[in-house]
CSV table of C-alpha atoms in Angstrom, one decimal:
chain,number,residue,atom,x,y,z
A,1160,UNK,CA,43.5,-19.4,-35.6
A,1161,UNK,CA,46.1,-18.1,-32.8
A,1162,UNK,CA,49.6,-19.4,-31.8
A,1163,UNK,CA,50.2,-19.4,-28.3
A,1164,UNK,CA,52.5,-16.6,-28.2
A,1165,UNK,CA,49.4,-14.6,-30.1
A,1166,UNK,CA,47.8,-15.2,-27.8
A,1167,UNK,CA,49.6,-12.6,-25.5
A,1168,UNK,CA,50.5,-9.9,-28.0
A,1169,UNK,CA,47.5,-6.9,-27.1
A,1170,UNK,CA,46.5,-5.1,-30.8
A,1171,UNK,CA,45.4,-1.4,-31.0
A,1172,UNK,CA,42.3,-2.8,-32.4
A,1173,UNK,CA,39.0,0.0,-32.2
A,1174,UNK,CA,41.6,2.6,-29.6
A,1175,UNK,CA,39.3,6.0,-29.5
A,1176,UNK,CA,41.9,8.7,-29.6
A,1177,UNK,CA,39.9,11.5,-28.9
A,1178,UNK,CA,42.1,12.3,-26.3
A,1179,UNK,CA,40.3,12.4,-23.1
A,1180,UNK,CA,40.2,9.0,-21.8
A,1181,UNK,CA,40.1,8.8,-18.5
A,1182,UNK,CA,42.7,7.4,-16.9
A,1183,UNK,CA,39.8,4.5,-14.8
A,1184,UNK,CA,38.9,3.2,-18.5
A,1185,UNK,CA,42.2,2.7,-19.5
A,1186,UNK,CA,43.3,0.9,-15.9
A,1187,UNK,CA,39.7,-1.0,-17.0
A,1188,UNK,CA,40.7,-2.1,-19.9
A,1189,UNK,CA,44.1,-3.3,-18.9
A,1190,UNK,CA,42.4,-4.9,-16.0
A,1191,UNK,CA,40.2,-6.8,-18.6
A,1192,UNK,CA,43.0,-7.8,-21.5
A,1193,UNK,CA,44.9,-9.4,-18.5
A,1194,UNK,CA,42.2,-11.0,-17.2
A,1195,UNK,CA,41.1,-12.2,-21.0
A,1196,UNK,CA,45.0,-13.0,-20.8
A,1197,UNK,CA,45.4,-14.8,-18.5
A,1198,UNK,CA,41.7,-16.6,-20.0
A,1199,UNK,CA,43.1,-17.4,-23.4
A,1200,UNK,CA,46.8,-18.9,-21.8
A,1201,UNK,CA,45.3,-21.0,-19.4
A,1202,UNK,CA,43.1,-22.1,-22.3
A,1203,UNK,CA,45.3,-22.8,-25.0
A,1204,UNK,CA,48.3,-24.8,-22.3
A,1205,UNK,CA,44.7,-27.2,-22.1
A,1206,UNK,CA,45.1,-27.8,-26.0
A,1207,UNK,CA,48.8,-27.9,-26.5
A,1208,UNK,CA,48.8,-30.3,-23.2
A,1209,UNK,CA,47.3,-32.5,-25.5
A,1210,UNK,CA,47.6,-31.5,-28.8
A,1211,UNK,CA,50.9,-31.0,-29.0
A,1212,UNK,CA,52.3,-27.3,-29.4
A,1213,UNK,CA,52.4,-27.1,-33.3
A,1214,UNK,CA,48.5,-27.4,-33.1
A,1215,UNK,CA,47.3,-24.9,-31.0
A,1216,UNK,CA,44.6,-23.4,-32.4
A,1217,UNK,CA,42.3,-20.5,-30.6
A,1218,UNK,CA,38.8,-18.6,-32.7
A,1219,UNK,CA,39.5,-15.6,-33.9
A,1220,UNK,CA,38.4,-12.6,-35.9
A,1221,UNK,CA,37.6,-14.7,-38.4
A,1222,UNK,CA,38.1,-18.7,-37.5
A,1223,UNK,CA,34.9,-20.6,-35.3
A,1224,UNK,CA,36.9,-23.0,-33.3
A,1225,UNK,CA,35.0,-24.7,-30.9
A,1226,UNK,CA,36.8,-28.1,-28.8
A,1227,UNK,CA,34.2,-31.2,-27.6
A,1228,UNK,CA,35.8,-34.5,-26.5
A,1229,UNK,CA,37.3,-33.8,-23.8
A,1230,UNK,CA,39.7,-31.2,-25.8
A,1231,UNK,CA,40.5,-34.4,-28.3
A,1232,UNK,CA,37.9,-33.5,-30.9
A,1233,UNK,CA,37.9,-29.9,-31.8
A,1234,UNK,CA,35.6,-27.9,-35.4
A,1235,UNK,CA,37.2,-25.1,-37.1
A,1236,UNK,CA,35.4,-22.9,-39.8
A,1237,UNK,CA,37.7,-20.3,-41.3
A,1238,UNK,CA,34.5,-17.9,-42.7
A,1239,UNK,CA,38.2,-16.5,-44.9
A,1240,UNK,CA,38.0,-19.3,-46.7
A,1241,UNK,CA,35.0,-21.1,-46.6
A,1242,UNK,CA,36.3,-24.0,-45.4
A,1243,UNK,CA,34.8,-26.7,-41.9
A,1244,UNK,CA,37.6,-29.2,-40.7
A,1245,UNK,CA,36.5,-31.5,-38.2
A,1246,UNK,CA,39.5,-33.3,-36.2
A,1247,UNK,CA,40.4,-36.2,-33.8
A,1248,UNK,CA,42.8,-37.4,-32.0
A,1249,UNK,CA,40.5,-39.9,-30.2
A,1250,UNK,CA,42.2,-42.9,-29.0
A,1251,UNK,CA,38.2,-44.7,-28.7
A,1252,UNK,CA,36.1,-44.4,-31.5
A,1253,UNK,CA,37.7,-42.1,-33.9
A,1254,UNK,CA,34.4,-42.3,-36.9
A,1255,UNK,CA,32.2,-41.6,-33.5
A,1256,UNK,CA,33.7,-38.3,-32.3
A,1257,UNK,CA,33.7,-37.0,-35.3
A,1258,UNK,CA,31.1,-38.0,-36.5
A,1259,UNK,CA,29.1,-36.3,-33.6
A,1260,UNK,CA,31.2,-32.9,-34.3
A,1261,UNK,CA,30.0,-32.8,-37.7
A,1262,UNK,CA,25.9,-33.0,-37.0
A,1263,UNK,CA,26.6,-30.6,-34.4
A,1264,UNK,CA,28.6,-27.8,-36.4
A,1265,UNK,CA,26.6,-28.8,-39.6
A,1266,UNK,CA,23.9,-27.3,-36.9
A,1267,UNK,CA,25.2,-25.1,-34.4
A,1268,UNK,CA,22.8,-21.5,-34.6
A,1269,UNK,CA,24.4,-18.2,-34.3
A,1270,UNK,CA,23.9,-17.1,-31.6
A,1271,UNK,CA,26.8,-16.8,-29.4
A,1272,UNK,CA,25.6,-16.6,-26.2
A,1273,UNK,CA,24.7,-20.4,-25.9
A,1274,UNK,CA,28.2,-21.8,-26.6
A,1275,UNK,CA,31.3,-21.8,-24.8
A,1276,UNK,CA,34.4,-21.6,-27.1
A,1277,UNK,CA,37.0,-21.4,-24.4
A,1278,UNK,CA,36.3,-25.3,-22.7
A,1279,UNK,CA,35.4,-28.3,-24.5
A,1280,UNK,CA,32.0,-28.1,-22.9
A,1281,UNK,CA,28.9,-29.4,-25.4
A,1282,UNK,CA,27.0,-27.4,-25.4
A,1283,UNK,CA,25.9,-26.5,-28.8
A,1284,UNK,CA,22.6,-26.2,-29.0
A,1285,UNK,CA,20.8,-27.9,-32.3
A,1286,UNK,CA,19.4,-24.8,-34.5
A,1287,UNK,CA,16.1,-24.6,-35.6
A,1288,UNK,CA,18.2,-22.0,-38.3
A,1289,UNK,CA,21.6,-23.1,-38.6
A,1290,UNK,CA,24.4,-20.8,-38.7
A,1291,UNK,CA,25.6,-22.6,-41.5
A,1292,UNK,CA,22.4,-23.5,-43.5
A,1293,UNK,CA,22.5,-22.5,-47.9
A,1294,UNK,CA,26.3,-22.3,-46.8
A,1295,UNK,CA,27.2,-26.1,-47.3
A,1296,UNK,CA,25.8,-28.3,-49.8
A,1297,UNK,CA,25.4,-32.0,-48.6
A,1298,UNK,CA,26.6,-34.8,-51.0
A,1299,UNK,CA,23.2,-34.7,-52.5
A,1300,UNK,CA,22.8,-31.0,-53.4
A,1301,UNK,CA,20.8,-30.1,-50.0
A,1302,UNK,CA,20.9,-27.8,-48.1
A,1303,UNK,CA,21.1,-28.8,-43.6
A,1304,UNK,CA,18.7,-27.7,-42.4
A,1305,UNK,CA,17.2,-31.1,-39.5
A,1306,UNK,CA,19.5,-33.6,-38.1
A,1307,UNK,CA,18.6,-36.7,-39.8
A,1308,UNK,CA,20.4,-34.2,-43.3
A,1309,UNK,CA,23.2,-33.8,-41.0
A,1310,UNK,CA,23.9,-37.4,-40.1
A,1311,UNK,CA,23.9,-38.6,-43.3
A,1312,UNK,CA,26.0,-36.2,-44.6
A,1313,UNK,CA,28.5,-37.2,-42.0
A,1314,UNK,CA,28.2,-40.9,-42.6
A,1315,UNK,CA,29.2,-40.4,-46.4
A,1316,UNK,CA,31.6,-37.8,-45.4
A,1317,UNK,CA,33.3,-40.2,-42.8
A,1318,UNK,CA,32.5,-42.9,-45.3
A,1319,UNK,CA,34.7,-41.1,-48.3
A,1320,UNK,CA,36.7,-38.2,-47.0
A,1321,UNK,CA,37.8,-39.4,-43.6
A,1322,UNK,CA,42.4,-38.3,-43.9
A,1323,UNK,CA,44.5,-39.4,-41.7
A,1324,UNK,CA,47.6,-37.2,-41.0
A,1325,UNK,CA,50.9,-37.6,-38.0
A,1326,UNK,CA,52.0,-35.7,-36.0
A,1327,UNK,CA,54.0,-35.8,-32.8
A,1328,UNK,CA,53.1,-38.5,-31.1
A,1329,UNK,CA,48.8,-38.0,-32.4
A,1330,UNK,CA,47.7,-39.5,-35.3
A,1331,UNK,CA,44.9,-36.7,-36.3
A,1332,UNK,CA,41.7,-37.8,-38.0
A,1333,UNK,CA,39.8,-35.1,-40.2
A,1334,UNK,CA,37.2,-34.8,-43.1
A,1335,UNK,CA,37.1,-30.7,-44.6
A,1336,UNK,CA,33.9,-29.9,-46.0
A,1337,UNK,CA,33.8,-26.5,-48.3
A,1338,UNK,CA,31.4,-24.2,-48.0
A,1339,UNK,CA,29.7,-23.2,-51.2
A,1340,UNK,CA,31.3,-20.4,-53.3
A,1341,UNK,CA,29.3,-17.3,-52.5
A,1342,UNK,CA,29.2,-18.1,-48.1
A,1343,UNK,CA,30.2,-14.6,-47.8
A,1344,UNK,CA,27.5,-13.0,-49.2
A,1345,UNK,CA,24.7,-14.8,-47.9
A,1346,UNK,CA,26.2,-13.9,-44.8
A,1347,UNK,CA,26.7,-10.6,-45.5
A,1348,UNK,CA,23.1,-11.1,-46.5
A,1349,UNK,CA,21.7,-11.7,-43.5
A,1350,UNK,CA,22.8,-8.2,-42.0
A,1351,UNK,CA,21.3,-6.3,-44.5
A,1352,UNK,CA,18.7,-5.6,-42.4
A,1353,UNK,CA,20.0,-4.4,-39.9
A,1354,UNK,CA,22.9,-2.4,-41.5
A,1355,UNK,CA,20.5,-0.7,-43.2
A,1356,UNK,CA,18.9,0.8,-40.1
A,1357,UNK,CA,22.0,2.1,-39.1
A,1358,UNK,CA,23.5,3.2,-41.2
A,1359,UNK,CA,19.7,5.3,-41.5
A,1360,UNK,CA,20.1,6.7,-38.4
A,1361,UNK,CA,23.9,7.1,-38.0
A,1362,UNK,CA,24.5,8.2,-41.6
A,1363,UNK,CA,27.3,7.1,-42.8
A,1364,UNK,CA,27.2,3.7,-45.7
A,1365,UNK,CA,26.2,0.5,-46.0
A,1366,UNK,CA,29.1,-0.1,-48.2
A,1367,UNK,CA,31.7,1.2,-45.5
A,1368,UNK,CA,29.6,-0.7,-43.1
A,1369,UNK,CA,29.9,-3.8,-44.8
A,1370,UNK,CA,33.5,-3.4,-45.7
A,1371,UNK,CA,34.3,-2.8,-42.1
A,1372,UNK,CA,32.5,-6.4,-41.1
A,1373,UNK,CA,34.0,-8.4,-43.9
A,1374,UNK,CA,37.5,-7.0,-43.4
A,1375,UNK,CA,37.5,-7.3,-39.6
A,1376,UNK,CA,35.3,-10.8,-38.9
A,1377,UNK,CA,33.9,-12.4,-42.5
A,1378,UNK,CA,30.6,-11.7,-41.2
A,1379,UNK,CA,31.5,-14.3,-38.0
A,1380,UNK,CA,28.6,-13.4,-35.4
A,1381,UNK,CA,31.5,-15.0,-32.8
A,1382,UNK,CA,34.4,-13.4,-34.0
A,1383,UNK,CA,36.4,-12.4,-31.2
A,1384,UNK,CA,40.6,-11.2,-31.0
A,1385,UNK,CA,43.2,-11.7,-29.2
A,1386,UNK,CA,42.7,-8.4,-27.2
A,1387,UNK,CA,38.8,-9.2,-26.7
A,1388,UNK,CA,36.9,-6.5,-29.7
A,1389,UNK,CA,34.1,-9.1,-30.5
A,1390,UNK,CA,32.0,-9.9,-32.3
A,1391,UNK,CA,31.0,-9.0,-36.6
A,1392,UNK,CA,32.3,-5.4,-35.9
A,1393,UNK,CA,34.8,-6.1,-33.6
A,1394,UNK,CA,33.3,-3.3,-31.4
A,1395,UNK,CA,36.9,-3.1,-27.7
A,1396,UNK,CA,33.8,-2.4,-24.9
A,1397,UNK,CA,36.2,-0.1,-23.2
A,1398,UNK,CA,37.2,1.9,-26.1
A,1399,UNK,CA,34.7,2.8,-28.5
A,1400,UNK,CA,32.6,0.8,-26.7
A,1401,UNK,CA,32.2,2.6,-23.9
A,1402,UNK,CA,33.0,6.5,-25.9
A,1403,UNK,CA,29.3,5.0,-27.7
A,1404,UNK,CA,28.0,4.4,-24.6
A,1405,UNK,CA,28.9,7.5,-23.7
A,1406,UNK,CA,28.2,9.9,-26.6
A,1407,UNK,CA,24.2,8.2,-26.0
A,1408,UNK,CA,23.8,9.0,-22.8
A,1409,UNK,CA,24.2,5.6,-20.9
A,1410,UNK,CA,26.8,4.8,-17.8
A,1411,UNK,CA,29.8,1.9,-18.3
A,1412,UNK,CA,30.7,-0.1,-20.8
A,1413,UNK,CA,28.7,-3.1,-23.4
A,1414,UNK,CA,28.6,-5.6,-22.3
A,1415,UNK,CA,30.5,-8.9,-24.0
A,1416,UNK,CA,26.8,-10.2,-24.7
A,1417,UNK,CA,25.7,-7.0,-25.3
A,1418,UNK,CA,28.1,-6.2,-28.2
A,1419,UNK,CA,27.7,-10.3,-29.3
A,1420,UNK,CA,24.2,-9.7,-30.9
A,1421,UNK,CA,24.4,-8.9,-34.4
A,1422,UNK,CA,22.3,-5.8,-33.7
A,1423,UNK,CA,23.8,-4.2,-30.7
A,1424,UNK,CA,27.4,-4.8,-32.4
A,1425,UNK,CA,26.1,-3.1,-35.7
A,1426,UNK,CA,24.4,-0.5,-34.2
A,1427,UNK,CA,27.8,0.4,-31.9
A,1428,UNK,CA,30.0,-0.3,-34.1
A,1429,UNK,CA,28.3,2.6,-36.9
A,1430,UNK,CA,27.8,4.9,-33.6
A,1431,UNK,CA,31.7,4.4,-33.9
A,1432,UNK,CA,32.1,5.6,-37.3
A,1433,UNK,CA,30.1,7.8,-36.9
A,1434,UNK,CA,31.5,9.5,-34.1
A,1435,UNK,CA,35.0,9.1,-36.4
A,1436,UNK,CA,33.9,10.5,-39.1
A,1437,UNK,CA,31.3,13.7,-37.6
A,1438,UNK,CA,33.9,13.9,-34.5
A,1439,UNK,CA,37.2,13.3,-34.0
A,1440,UNK,CA,37.3,13.8,-37.3
A,1441,UNK,CA,35.1,16.8,-38.3
A,1442,UNK,CA,37.3,19.0,-39.3
A,1443,UNK,CA,38.8,17.3,-43.1
A,1444,UNK,CA,36.6,19.6,-45.5
A,1445,UNK,CA,36.6,16.6,-48.4
A,1446,UNK,CA,34.0,13.8,-47.7
A,1447,UNK,CA,36.9,11.3,-49.3
A,1448,UNK,CA,39.6,12.5,-47.3
A,1449,UNK,CA,37.8,12.6,-44.3
A,1450,UNK,CA,37.0,8.4,-45.7
A,1451,UNK,CA,40.2,7.4,-45.6
A,1452,UNK,CA,40.7,9.0,-42.2
A,1453,UNK,CA,37.9,7.1,-40.4
A,1454,UNK,CA,38.7,4.2,-42.3
A,1455,UNK,CA,41.9,3.8,-40.7
A,1456,UNK,CA,41.2,5.4,-37.3
A,1457,UNK,CA,38.8,2.3,-37.0
A,1458,UNK,CA,41.6,0.0,-36.8
A,1459,UNK,CA,44.2,2.4,-35.3
A,1460,UNK,CA,42.3,5.3,-33.2
A,1461,UNK,CA,42.3,9.4,-35.2
A,1462,UNK,CA,45.2,10.2,-32.7
A,1463,UNK,CA,47.3,7.9,-35.1
A,1464,UNK,CA,46.1,9.5,-38.3
A,1465,UNK,CA,46.7,13.1,-37.4
A,1466,UNK,CA,50.1,12.6,-36.1
A,1467,UNK,CA,51.5,11.0,-39.6
A,1468,UNK,CA,50.3,14.4,-40.5
A,1469,UNK,CA,51.3,16.6,-37.6
A,1470,UNK,CA,51.8,16.5,-33.6
A,1471,UNK,CA,49.5,19.7,-33.8
A,1472,UNK,CA,46.1,18.7,-34.2
A,1473,UNK,CA,44.8,21.9,-35.7
A,1474,UNK,CA,48.1,21.7,-37.9
A,1475,UNK,CA,47.2,17.8,-39.3
A,1476,UNK,CA,43.8,19.6,-40.5
A,1477,UNK,CA,45.2,22.0,-42.4
A,1478,UNK,CA,47.9,20.1,-43.5
A,1479,UNK,CA,44.7,16.9,-45.0
A,1480,UNK,CA,42.8,19.8,-45.8
A,1481,UNK,CA,45.7,21.1,-48.8
A,1482,UNK,CA,46.2,18.1,-50.4
A,1483,UNK,CA,44.0,15.8,-52.4
A,1484,UNK,CA,42.4,12.8,-51.5
A,1485,UNK,CA,45.3,10.5,-53.8
A,1486,UNK,CA,47.2,12.2,-51.1
A,1487,UNK,CA,46.3,11.6,-48.2
A,1488,UNK,CA,45.3,8.1,-49.7
A,1489,UNK,CA,49.2,7.7,-50.5
A,1490,UNK,CA,50.3,9.6,-47.0
A,1491,UNK,CA,48.2,6.7,-44.8
A,1492,UNK,CA,48.9,3.7,-46.0
A,1493,UNK,CA,53.4,4.5,-46.6
A,1494,UNK,CA,53.7,6.3,-43.7
A,1495,UNK,CA,51.2,5.9,-40.7
A,1496,UNK,CA,53.5,3.7,-38.1
A,1497,UNK,CA,51.3,0.4,-38.1
A,1498,UNK,CA,51.8,-1.2,-40.2
A,1499,UNK,CA,48.4,-3.0,-39.4
A,1500,UNK,CA,46.3,-0.2,-40.1
A,1501,UNK,CA,48.5,0.5,-43.4
A,1502,UNK,CA,46.9,-2.4,-44.7
A,1503,UNK,CA,43.8,-1.9,-43.6
A,1504,UNK,CA,42.7,0.8,-45.2
A,1505,UNK,CA,44.0,-0.5,-48.9
A,1506,UNK,CA,42.1,-3.7,-47.3
A,1507,UNK,CA,38.9,-1.6,-46.3
A,1508,UNK,CA,38.6,0.8,-49.5
A,1509,UNK,CA,38.8,-2.1,-51.8
A,1510,UNK,CA,36.6,-4.5,-50.6
A,1511,UNK,CA,33.9,-0.5,-50.4
A,1512,UNK,CA,34.1,-0.4,-54.0
A,1513,UNK,CA,32.2,-4.3,-54.4
A,1514,UNK,CA,29.1,-3.1,-51.7
A,1515,UNK,CA,28.3,0.1,-53.7
A,1516,UNK,CA,26.4,-1.5,-55.0
A,1517,UNK,CA,24.3,-1.9,-51.8
A,1518,UNK,CA,23.8,1.7,-51.8
């Protein structure tokens, strides 16, 4: 979720730093990103006009936010915290609005191509394989697959868990659902076959792919950042996407729909990790030091990693190769100019340890 001001920030997600990026790609990236910012600004303005400035919520990497009912009702899945919050400011029949939102959210599929998160369109199609199946249990302890069970659970929530709060001139009615404790692992397990395939194809550890996915999106297939990084591994079309397509002999950039497909997204993100590992940072001899550099570069670019050590690329490689892996890690987590990249290495490295067992 993002406040309005955050929508105006262009985050440096997955910027490829090969040093040979053509101006046309940079111009296209700026044009596309500016267009996305305009779209987000208009969308946020619609929400602010109805909900008020302090109640603006927008979908993010780890947050599914869907508006309906002419923007008066919304569903918010926090994939990181494992909570689902349904809210409405409808003044006519808030219980009915909430009931409809609960049912559609519990039964929504995991195909982002079927849902427009940037409008109030009632375009959610009930799926035979709900995205949240098994990650939410109803009041009787059962998973929810069909509309009848979802409706019964919605009635229970409204009767027993309905909350009310005041925000400005609005009364906001809401219910909150807690996901099961292992919801993160359940989502990760869903993508393991794709991860194993990409790992074998590109020679990237499964544990690293999983750690990147958890850190980037918490395995949210609808993930999108304010910089328009897309999907499970938060790939940007004009940077990592262009690099990967070029390396595979493809022209142009991957489309949004292409990157929202989980298999395509995992394939593209893993291919980019392989490029960082084998090409941009391949001259780092120690595999542990190279892994630290690759993780940091996935967030802020290979060029920014090397410049931490020297403005001369050859000299940077020499310095890194004469350092212990521990010193490389300390340098990148304390001296990288981007605080986000410093924290990113710390988070991904710690998360990767918990996934070692899947390799």
